[in-house]
Coordinates of C-alpha atoms in Angstrom, one line a residue:
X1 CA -16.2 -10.9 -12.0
X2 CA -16.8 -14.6 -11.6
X3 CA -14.8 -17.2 -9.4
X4 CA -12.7 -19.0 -11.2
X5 CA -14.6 -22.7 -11.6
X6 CA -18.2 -21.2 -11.4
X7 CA -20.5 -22.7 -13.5
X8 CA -22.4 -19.0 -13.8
X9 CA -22.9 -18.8 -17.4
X10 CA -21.9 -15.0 -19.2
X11 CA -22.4 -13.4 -22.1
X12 CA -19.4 -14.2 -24.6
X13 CA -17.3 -12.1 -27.5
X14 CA -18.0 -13.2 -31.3
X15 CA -13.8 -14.5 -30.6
X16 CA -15.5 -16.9 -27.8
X17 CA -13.9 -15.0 -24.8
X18 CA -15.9 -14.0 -21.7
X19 CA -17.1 -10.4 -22.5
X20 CA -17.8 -7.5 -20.5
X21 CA -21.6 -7.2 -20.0
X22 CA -23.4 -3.9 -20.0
X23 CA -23.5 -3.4 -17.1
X24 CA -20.4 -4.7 -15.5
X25 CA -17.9 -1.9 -14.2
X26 CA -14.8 -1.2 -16.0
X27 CA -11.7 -2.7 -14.6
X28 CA -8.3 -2.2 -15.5
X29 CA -5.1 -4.4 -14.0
X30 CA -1.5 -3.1 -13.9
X31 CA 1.4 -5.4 -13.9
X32 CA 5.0 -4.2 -15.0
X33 CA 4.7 -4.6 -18.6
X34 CA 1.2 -5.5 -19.2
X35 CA -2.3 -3.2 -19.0
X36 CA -5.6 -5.5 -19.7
X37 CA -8.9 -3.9 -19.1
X38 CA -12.0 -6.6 -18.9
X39 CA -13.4 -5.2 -22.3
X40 CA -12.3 -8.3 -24.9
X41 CA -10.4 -6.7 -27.8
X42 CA -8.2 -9.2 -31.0
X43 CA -4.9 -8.6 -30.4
X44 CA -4.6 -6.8 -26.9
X45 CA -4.2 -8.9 -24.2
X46 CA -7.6 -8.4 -21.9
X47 CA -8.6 -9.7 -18.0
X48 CA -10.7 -12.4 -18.3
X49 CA -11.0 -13.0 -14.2
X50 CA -9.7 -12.2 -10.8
X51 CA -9.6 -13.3 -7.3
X52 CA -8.1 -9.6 -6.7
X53 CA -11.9 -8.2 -4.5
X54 CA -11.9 -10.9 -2.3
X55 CA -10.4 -10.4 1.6
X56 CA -7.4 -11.8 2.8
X57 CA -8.5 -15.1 5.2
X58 CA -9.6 -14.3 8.5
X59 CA -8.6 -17.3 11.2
X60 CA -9.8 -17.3 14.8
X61 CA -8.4 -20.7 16.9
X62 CA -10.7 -21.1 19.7
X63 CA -10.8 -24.1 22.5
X64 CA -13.7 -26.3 23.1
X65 CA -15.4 -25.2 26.1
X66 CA -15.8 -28.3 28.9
X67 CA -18.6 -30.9 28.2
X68 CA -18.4 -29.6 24.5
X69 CA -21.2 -26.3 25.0
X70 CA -19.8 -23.9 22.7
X71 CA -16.7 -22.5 22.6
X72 CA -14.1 -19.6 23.9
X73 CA -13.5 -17.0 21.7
X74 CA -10.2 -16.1 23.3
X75 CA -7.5 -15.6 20.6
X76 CA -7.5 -12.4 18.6
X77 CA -7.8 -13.3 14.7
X78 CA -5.5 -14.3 12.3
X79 CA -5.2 -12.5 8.7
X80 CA -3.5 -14.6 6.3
X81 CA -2.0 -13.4 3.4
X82 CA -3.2 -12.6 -0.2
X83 CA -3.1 -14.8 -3.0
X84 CA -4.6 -12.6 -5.8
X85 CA -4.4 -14.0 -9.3
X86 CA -5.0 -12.8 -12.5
X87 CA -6.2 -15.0 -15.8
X88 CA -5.5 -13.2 -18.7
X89 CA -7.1 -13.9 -22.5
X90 CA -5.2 -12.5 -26.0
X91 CA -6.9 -13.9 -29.2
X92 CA -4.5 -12.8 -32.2
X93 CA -5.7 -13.4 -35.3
X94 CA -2.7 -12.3 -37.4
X95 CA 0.4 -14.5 -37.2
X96 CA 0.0 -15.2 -33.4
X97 CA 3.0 -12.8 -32.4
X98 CA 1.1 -11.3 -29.8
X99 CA 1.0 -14.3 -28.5
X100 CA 4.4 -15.1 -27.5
X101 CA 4.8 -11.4 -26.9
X102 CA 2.1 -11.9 -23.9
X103 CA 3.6 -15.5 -22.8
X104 CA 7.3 -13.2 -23.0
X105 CA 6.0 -10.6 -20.1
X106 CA 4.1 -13.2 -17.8
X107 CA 7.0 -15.7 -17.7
X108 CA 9.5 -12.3 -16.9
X109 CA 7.5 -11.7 -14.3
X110 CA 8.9 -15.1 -12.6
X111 CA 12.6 -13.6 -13.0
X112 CA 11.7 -10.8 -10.9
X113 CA 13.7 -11.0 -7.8
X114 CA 12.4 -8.0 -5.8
X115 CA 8.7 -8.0 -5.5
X116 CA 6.6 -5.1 -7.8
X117 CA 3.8 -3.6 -7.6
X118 CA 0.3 -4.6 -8.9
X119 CA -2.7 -2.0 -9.6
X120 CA -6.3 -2.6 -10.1
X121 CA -8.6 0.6 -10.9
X122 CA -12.8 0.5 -10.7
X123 CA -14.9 2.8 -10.1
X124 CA -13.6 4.0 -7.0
X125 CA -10.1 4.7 -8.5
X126 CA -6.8 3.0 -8.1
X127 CA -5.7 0.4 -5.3
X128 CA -2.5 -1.2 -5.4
X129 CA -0.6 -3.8 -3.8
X130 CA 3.2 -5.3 -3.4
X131 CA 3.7 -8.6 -4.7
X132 CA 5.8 -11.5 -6.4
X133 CA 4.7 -14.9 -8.8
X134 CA 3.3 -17.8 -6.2
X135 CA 2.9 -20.7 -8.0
X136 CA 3.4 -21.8 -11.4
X137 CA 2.3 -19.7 -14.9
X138 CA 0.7 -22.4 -17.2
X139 CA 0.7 -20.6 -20.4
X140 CA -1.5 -23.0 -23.1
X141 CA -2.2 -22.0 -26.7
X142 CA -5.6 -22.9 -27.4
X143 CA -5.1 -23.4 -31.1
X144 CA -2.8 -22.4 -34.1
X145 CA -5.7 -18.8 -34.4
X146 CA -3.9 -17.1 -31.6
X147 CA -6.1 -18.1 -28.5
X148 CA -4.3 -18.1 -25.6
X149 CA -5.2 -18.1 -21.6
X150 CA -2.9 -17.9 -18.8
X151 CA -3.4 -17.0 -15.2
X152 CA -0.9 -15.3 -13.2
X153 CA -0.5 -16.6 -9.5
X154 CA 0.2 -14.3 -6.8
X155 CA 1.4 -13.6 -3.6
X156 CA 0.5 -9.9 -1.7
X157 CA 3.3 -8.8 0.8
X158 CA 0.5 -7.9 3.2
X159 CA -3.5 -8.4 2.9
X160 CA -4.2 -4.5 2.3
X161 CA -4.5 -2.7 -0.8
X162 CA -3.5 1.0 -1.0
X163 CA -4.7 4.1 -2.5
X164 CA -2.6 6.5 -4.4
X165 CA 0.3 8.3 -2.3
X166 CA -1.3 11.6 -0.7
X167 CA 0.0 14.6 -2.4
X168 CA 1.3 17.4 -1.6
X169 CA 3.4 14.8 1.1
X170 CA 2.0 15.9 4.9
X171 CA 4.9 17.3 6.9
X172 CA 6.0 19.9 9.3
X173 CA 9.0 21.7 10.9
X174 CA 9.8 22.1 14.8
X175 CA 7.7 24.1 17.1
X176 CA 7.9 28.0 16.2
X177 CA 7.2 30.6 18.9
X178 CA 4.9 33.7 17.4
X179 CA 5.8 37.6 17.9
X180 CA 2.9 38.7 18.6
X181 CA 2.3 42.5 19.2
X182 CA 4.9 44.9 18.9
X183 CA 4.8 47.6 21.5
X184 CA 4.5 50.6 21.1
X185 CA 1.1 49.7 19.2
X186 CA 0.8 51.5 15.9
X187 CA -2.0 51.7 13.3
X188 CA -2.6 49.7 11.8
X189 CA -2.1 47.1 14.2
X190 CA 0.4 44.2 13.2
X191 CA 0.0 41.4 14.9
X192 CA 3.4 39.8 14.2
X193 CA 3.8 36.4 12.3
X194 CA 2.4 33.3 13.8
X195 CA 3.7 30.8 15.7
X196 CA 3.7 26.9 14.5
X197 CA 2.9 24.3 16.9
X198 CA 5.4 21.8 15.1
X199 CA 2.7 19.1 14.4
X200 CA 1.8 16.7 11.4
X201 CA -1.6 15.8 10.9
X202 CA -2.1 12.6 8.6
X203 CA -5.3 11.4 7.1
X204 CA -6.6 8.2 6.1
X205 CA -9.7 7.4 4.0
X206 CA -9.2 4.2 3.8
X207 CA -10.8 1.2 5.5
X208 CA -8.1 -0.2 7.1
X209 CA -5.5 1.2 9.6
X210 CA -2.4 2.8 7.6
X211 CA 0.6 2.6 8.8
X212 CA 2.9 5.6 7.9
X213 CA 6.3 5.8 6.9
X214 CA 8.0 8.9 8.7
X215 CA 11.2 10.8 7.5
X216 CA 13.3 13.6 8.7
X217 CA 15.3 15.7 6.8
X218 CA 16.5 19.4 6.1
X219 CA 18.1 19.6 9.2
X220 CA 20.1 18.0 12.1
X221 CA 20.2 17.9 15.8
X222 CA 22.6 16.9 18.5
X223 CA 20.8 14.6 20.0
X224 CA 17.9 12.9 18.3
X225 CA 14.3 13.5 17.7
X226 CA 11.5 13.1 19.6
X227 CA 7.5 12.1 18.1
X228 CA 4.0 11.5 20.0
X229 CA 0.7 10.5 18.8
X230 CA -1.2 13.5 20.2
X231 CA -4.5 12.2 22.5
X232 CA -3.3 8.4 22.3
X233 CA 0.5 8.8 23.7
X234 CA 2.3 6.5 21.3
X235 CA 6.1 7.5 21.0
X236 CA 8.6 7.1 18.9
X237 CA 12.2 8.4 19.7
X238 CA 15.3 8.5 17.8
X239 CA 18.6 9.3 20.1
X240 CA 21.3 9.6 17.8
X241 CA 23.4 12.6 16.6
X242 CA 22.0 14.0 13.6
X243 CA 24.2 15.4 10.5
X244 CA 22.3 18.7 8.8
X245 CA 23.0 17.0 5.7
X246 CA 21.4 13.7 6.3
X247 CA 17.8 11.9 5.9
X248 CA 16.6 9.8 8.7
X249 CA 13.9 7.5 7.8
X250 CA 11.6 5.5 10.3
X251 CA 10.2 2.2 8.3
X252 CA 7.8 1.4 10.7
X253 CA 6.2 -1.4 9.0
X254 CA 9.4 -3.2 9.3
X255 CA 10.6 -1.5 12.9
X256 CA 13.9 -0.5 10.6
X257 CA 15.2 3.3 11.4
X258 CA 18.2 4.0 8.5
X259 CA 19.9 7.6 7.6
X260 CA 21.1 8.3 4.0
X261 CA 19.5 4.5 2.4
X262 CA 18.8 1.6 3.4
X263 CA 22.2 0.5 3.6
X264 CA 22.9 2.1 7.2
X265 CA 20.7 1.1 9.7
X266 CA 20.6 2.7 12.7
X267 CA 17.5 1.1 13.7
X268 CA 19.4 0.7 17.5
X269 CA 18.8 4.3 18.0
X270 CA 15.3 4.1 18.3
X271 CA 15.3 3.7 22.2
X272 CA 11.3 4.5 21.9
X273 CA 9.5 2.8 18.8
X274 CA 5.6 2.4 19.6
X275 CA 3.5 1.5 16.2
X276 CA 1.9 4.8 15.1
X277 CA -1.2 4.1 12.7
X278 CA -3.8 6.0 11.3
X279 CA -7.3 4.4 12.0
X280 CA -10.0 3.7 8.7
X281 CA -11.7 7.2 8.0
X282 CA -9.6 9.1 10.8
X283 CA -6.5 11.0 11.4
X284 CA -4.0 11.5 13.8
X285 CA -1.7 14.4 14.9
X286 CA 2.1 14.1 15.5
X287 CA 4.5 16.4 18.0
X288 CA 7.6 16.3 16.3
X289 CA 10.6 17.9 19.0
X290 CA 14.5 18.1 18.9
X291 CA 16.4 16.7 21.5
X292 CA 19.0 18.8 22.2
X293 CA 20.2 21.7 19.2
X294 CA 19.0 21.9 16.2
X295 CA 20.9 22.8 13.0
X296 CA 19.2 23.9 9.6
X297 CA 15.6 23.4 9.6
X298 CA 14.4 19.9 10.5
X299 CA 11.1 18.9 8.5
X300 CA 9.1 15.8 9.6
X301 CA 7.0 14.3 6.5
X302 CA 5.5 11.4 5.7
X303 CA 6.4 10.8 1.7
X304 CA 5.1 8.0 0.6
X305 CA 1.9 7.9 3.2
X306 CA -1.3 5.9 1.1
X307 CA -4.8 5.5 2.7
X308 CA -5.2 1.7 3.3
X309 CA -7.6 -0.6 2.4
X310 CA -9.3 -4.0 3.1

């Protein structure tokens, strides 16, 4: 879709809004309480333009090198955060309700004290990101037929996008011996059940590192729980008695560690807390242990784990 301000010219509706051309990909945004596609349509609220595929800002500081030749790349970049913005179009040609209806959802999106979540599907399916009004919502009616335009201003809570959660949710219990043979060997033979090395694998097809979430729950232990990044070493240990009944969950993005909500933070338990993330187009494989004895049957998961994108 076009910058906002570029002269480019495009093909427009019989209504005089910018129109979807042939061949332009389908695009649909998601904010709470609106749906607009780019396809113009009298009385339905469409997307007229978007900032939303452009990259956070990239900033590298660098020093002059002496007698001005160049110089050092020595500080790793910057990324600064997202700005996306949305301008939206509605031409009404009944009695202009539609209208104030539209002008009704963008300014409640101002009110909203916690930050939502915005969605844009294309071709390559849905990305989504976190985010809360920037700026200010001008919301001018073009003329007494219903023509309004407004554009909604923006700020990301990171400079990623994400893909839909992965489902089923990855997880895995504690290390299980197998049985193996039974002796004296019968016919046919059984080979006893299996053991299970304890281990979640995550996955990320994104193109940017994700950075899991990590609960524990089903179970308890008297002492804690212990989790390594198999291959690269990065740890992550939780020493803190454990009720059978309780949740723990790791919020690593934040460095928080609560049990049973947010609203108890135990985050002082976590004696070991190394960032675990899953690299673009890769995985990585976690050793979840007890420390000490377990009660129930402790499950390690990762709920609400989305591949990440650029």
């Amino acid at each position: 879709m076009a910058e906002r301000g570029n002269e480019r010219e495009r093909r427009r509706g019989p209504d005089g809004s910018q129109a979807r051309t042939k061949d332009e990909a389908m695009i649909t945004a998601e904010l709470p309480g609106l749906v607009v596609t780019n396809a113009p349509n009298q009385s339905v609220p469409f997307l007229l333009d978007t900032n939303w595929f452009d990259a956070a800002e990239v900033v590298i500081d660098a020093d002059d090198r002496p007698f001005g030749e160049g110089s050092f790349d020595v500080d790793l970049p910057q990324i600064r955060p997202r700005f996306p913005w949305f301008t939206i179009g509605l031409v009404d040609p009944g009695d202009g309700s539609a209208v104030f209806t539209l002008h009704d959802i963008a300014m409640g999106l101002v009110e909203r004290v916690d930050p939502f979540e915005v969605t844009v599907t294309d071709p390559r399916g849905a990305r989504s990101a976190t985010a809360r009004v920037a700026g200010k919502i001008e919301f001018p009616i073009e003329d007494e037929n219903g023509v309004a335009q407004t554009t909604i201003p923006l700020k990301a809570a990171d400079p990623k996008t994400y893909g839909p959660v992965v489902t089923p949710a990855p997880s895995t219990g504690l290390p299980q011996p197998g049985t193996g043979i039974a002796y004296p060997i019968t016919y046919p033979i059984d080979y006893g059940i299996p053991g299970d090395p304890g281990q979640l694998v995550l996955t990320n097809v994104g193109t940017s590192y994700a950075i899991p979430d990590l609960v524990i729950s089903d179970g308890g232990s008297s002492g804690g729980f212990d989790i390594v990044a198999v291959g690269s070493g990065e740890h992550i240990r939780f020493d803190r008695f454990v009720p059978v009944d309780s949740v723990v969950t790791i919020e690593q993005r934040t460095g928080r560690a609560y049990i049973d909500g947010p609203t108890n933070d135990v985050t002082r338990a976590l004696t070991y807390s190394d960032l675990i993330a899953v690299p673009p187009g890769g995985s990585i494989t976690l050793q979840f242990n007890v420390i000490g004895v377990a009660t129930g049957t402790p499950k390690l998961s990762a709920p609400t784990f989305r591949p990440a994108y650029r």
